[in-house]
N, CA and C of each residue as an Amber inpcrd file, in Angstrom:
protein
   168
   6.9700000  30.4560000 -39.2660000   7.4640000  29.1650000 -39.7160000
   8.7830000  29.3180000 -40.4870000   8.7980000  30.3130000 -41.3630000
  10.0010000  30.5170000 -42.1730000  11.1840000  30.9570000 -41.3040000
  10.9070000  31.7300000 -40.2480000  11.9840000  32.1450000 -39.3430000
  12.6240000  30.9420000 -38.6580000  11.8120000  29.9680000 -38.2900000
  12.3500000  28.7650000 -37.6520000  13.2200000  27.9740000 -38.6140000
  12.7650000  27.8390000 -39.8430000  13.5380000  27.0960000 -40.8480000
  14.8740000  27.7850000 -41.0950000  14.8440000  29.0940000 -41.2450000
  16.0850000  29.8320000 -41.4870000  17.0190000  29.7840000 -40.2770000
  16.4610000  29.8310000 -39.0800000  17.3000000  29.7540000 -37.8810000
  18.0000000  28.4050000 -37.8000000  17.2710000  27.3210000 -38.0660000
  17.8940000  25.9920000 -38.0040000  18.8580000  25.7720000 -39.1650000
  18.5700000  26.3560000 -40.3270000  19.5060000  26.2580000 -41.4500000
  20.7980000  27.0080000 -41.1330000  20.6800000  28.1730000 -40.5260000
  21.8670000  28.9400000 -40.1380000  22.6770000  28.1930000 -39.0870000
  21.9930000  27.5530000 -38.1530000  22.6940000  26.7700000 -37.1350000
  23.4380000  25.6020000 -37.7770000  22.8200000  24.9550000 -38.7550000
  23.4650000  23.8280000 -39.4400000  24.7090000  24.2860000 -40.2040000
  24.6190000  25.4190000 -40.8760000  25.7760000  25.9480000 -41.6100000
  26.8870000  26.3380000 -40.6350000  26.5100000  26.9370000 -39.5220000
  27.4780000  27.3080000 -38.4820000  28.2080000  26.0750000 -37.9540000
  27.4480000  25.0190000 -37.6740000  28.0540000  23.7780000 -37.1750000
  28.9450000  23.1290000 -38.2300000  28.5360000  23.1950000 -39.4850000
  29.3570000  22.6240000 -40.5510000  30.6900000  23.3680000 -40.6600000
  30.6410000  24.6880000 -40.5890000  31.8660000  25.4800000 -40.6440000
  32.7980000  25.1410000 -39.4830000  32.2330000  25.0910000 -38.2810000
  33.0640000  24.7770000 -37.1190000  33.5720000  23.3440000 -37.1620000
  32.7820000  22.4360000 -37.7120000  33.2340000  21.0560000 -37.8610000
  34.4250000  20.9480000 -38.7960000  34.3760000  21.6850000 -39.8900000
  35.5090000  21.7060000 -40.8180000  36.7380000  22.3020000 -40.1360000
  36.5400000  23.3780000 -39.3940000  37.6430000  24.0120000 -38.6810000
  38.3070000  23.0480000 -37.7010000  37.4960000  22.3310000 -36.9360000
  38.0370000  21.4030000 -35.9390000  38.7640000  20.2460000 -36.6080000
  38.2230000  19.7180000 -37.7040000  38.8750000  18.5780000 -38.3530000
  40.1770000  18.9840000 -39.0470000  40.2600000  20.2000000 -39.5320000
  41.4900000  20.6370000 -40.2010000  42.5850000  21.0330000 -39.2150000
  42.2170000  21.6740000 -38.1120000  43.2180000  22.1620000 -37.1670000
  43.6170000  21.0750000 -36.1680000  42.6710000  20.3130000 -35.6800000
  42.8990000  19.1800000 -34.7740000  43.7120000  19.5670000 -33.5370000
  43.1790000  20.5160000 -32.7890000  43.7630000  20.9140000 -31.5010000
  42.7200000  20.7080000 -30.4170000  43.1300000  20.1670000 -29.2930000
  42.1960000  19.8620000 -28.2140000  41.5500000  21.1230000 -27.6520000
  42.3390000  22.1650000 -27.4380000  41.7740000  23.3840000 -26.8690000
  40.7510000  24.0250000 -27.8070000  41.0260000  24.0140000 -29.0910000
  40.0690000  24.5400000 -30.0600000  38.7980000  23.7020000 -30.0760000
  38.9360000  22.3890000 -29.9790000  37.7780000  21.5000000 -29.9720000
  36.8830000  21.7740000 -28.7690000  37.4780000  22.0160000 -27.6200000
  36.6910000  22.3110000 -26.4190000  35.9380000  23.6280000 -26.5760000
  36.6040000  24.6440000 -27.0670000  35.9660000  25.9480000 -27.2550000
  34.8560000  25.8590000 -28.2910000  35.0880000  25.1390000 -29.3820000
  34.0580000  24.9720000 -30.4110000  32.8670000  24.2060000 -29.8470000
  33.1290000  23.1900000 -29.0340000  32.0340000  22.4480000 -28.4130000
  31.1680000  23.3350000 -27.5370000  31.8040000  24.1670000 -26.7220000
  31.0500000  25.1030000 -25.8870000  30.2800000  26.1130000 -26.7310000
  30.8990000  26.5760000 -27.8030000  30.2470000  27.5300000 -28.6900000
  29.0140000  26.9250000 -29.3470000  29.1260000  25.6840000 -29.7950000
  27.9860000  25.0110000 -30.4220000  26.8650000  24.8140000 -29.4080000
  27.2090000  24.4600000 -28.1810000  26.1720000  24.3000000 -27.1510000
  25.4450000  25.6140000 -26.8700000  26.1840000  26.7090000 -26.7840000
  25.5490000  28.0080000 -26.5660000  24.6840000  28.4220000 -27.7570000
  25.1630000  28.1680000 -28.9610000  24.3770000  28.4990000 -30.1510000
  23.1240000  27.6310000 -30.2430000  23.2490000  26.3640000 -29.8540000
  22.0840000  25.4780000 -29.8360000  21.0530000  25.9720000 -28.8330000
  21.5050000  26.3430000 -27.6540000  20.6040000  26.8530000 -26.6280000
  19.8800000  28.1090000 -27.1240000  20.6190000  29.0180000 -27.7520000
  20.0280000  30.2460000 -28.2700000  19.0390000  29.9550000 -29.3970000
  19.3760000  29.0290000 -30.2820000  18.4890000  28.6910000 -31.3940000
  17.2020000  28.0530000 -30.8930000  17.3190000  27.1610000 -29.9380000
  16.1200000  26.5210000 -29.3840000  15.2250000  27.5600000 -28.7230000
  15.8080000  28.4450000 -27.9300000  15.0030000  29.4710000 -27.2590000
  14.3790000  30.4350000 -28.2610000  15.0820000  30.7520000 -29.3310000
  14.5610000  31.6960000 -30.3200000  13.4540000  31.0820000 -31.1700000
  13.5290000  29.7960000 -31.4240000  12.5380000  29.1630000 -32.2980000
  11.3670000  28.5730000 -31.5360000  11.4380000  28.5400000 -30.2100000
  10.3560000  27.9760000 -29.4160000   9.1220000  28.8650000 -29.4160000
   9.3120000  30.1400000 -29.5690000   8.1820000  31.0510000 -29.6290000
   7.7540000  31.6080000 -28.2890000   8.5040000  31.3450000 -27.2320000
   8.1670000  31.9160000 -25.9310000   8.4160000  33.4170000 -25.9520000
   7.5390000  34.1270000 -25.3030000   7.7280000  35.5670000 -25.2170000
   8.5870000  35.8790000 -24.0000000   9.5270000  36.8100000 -24.1320000
  10.3860000  37.1420000 -22.9920000   9.5820000  37.7780000 -21.8600000
  10.0020000  37.5000000 -20.6550000   9.3410000  38.0880000 -19.4890000
   9.8840000  39.4880000 -19.2620000   9.0020000  40.3610000 -18.8060000
   9.4740000  41.6860000 -18.4590000   8.8650000  42.7560000 -19.1900000
C-alpha cells in the first residue's frame, strides 16, 4: 500500500516539475516532448502500482 502511495506522490511531483518547466519556457517542441514523457511515466506508474506479476 505504501509503495503505491509513494509511486503516485512521485508521479505528482514529477508532473508538477514538468508543468513549471513548460509554463516558464513556453516552447511548442518542449511541450510535446513533456506531454509524451508524462504519458510514458503515467503508463509505467499504472503498471507498477497495479500489482500484476510480470510474465516470464
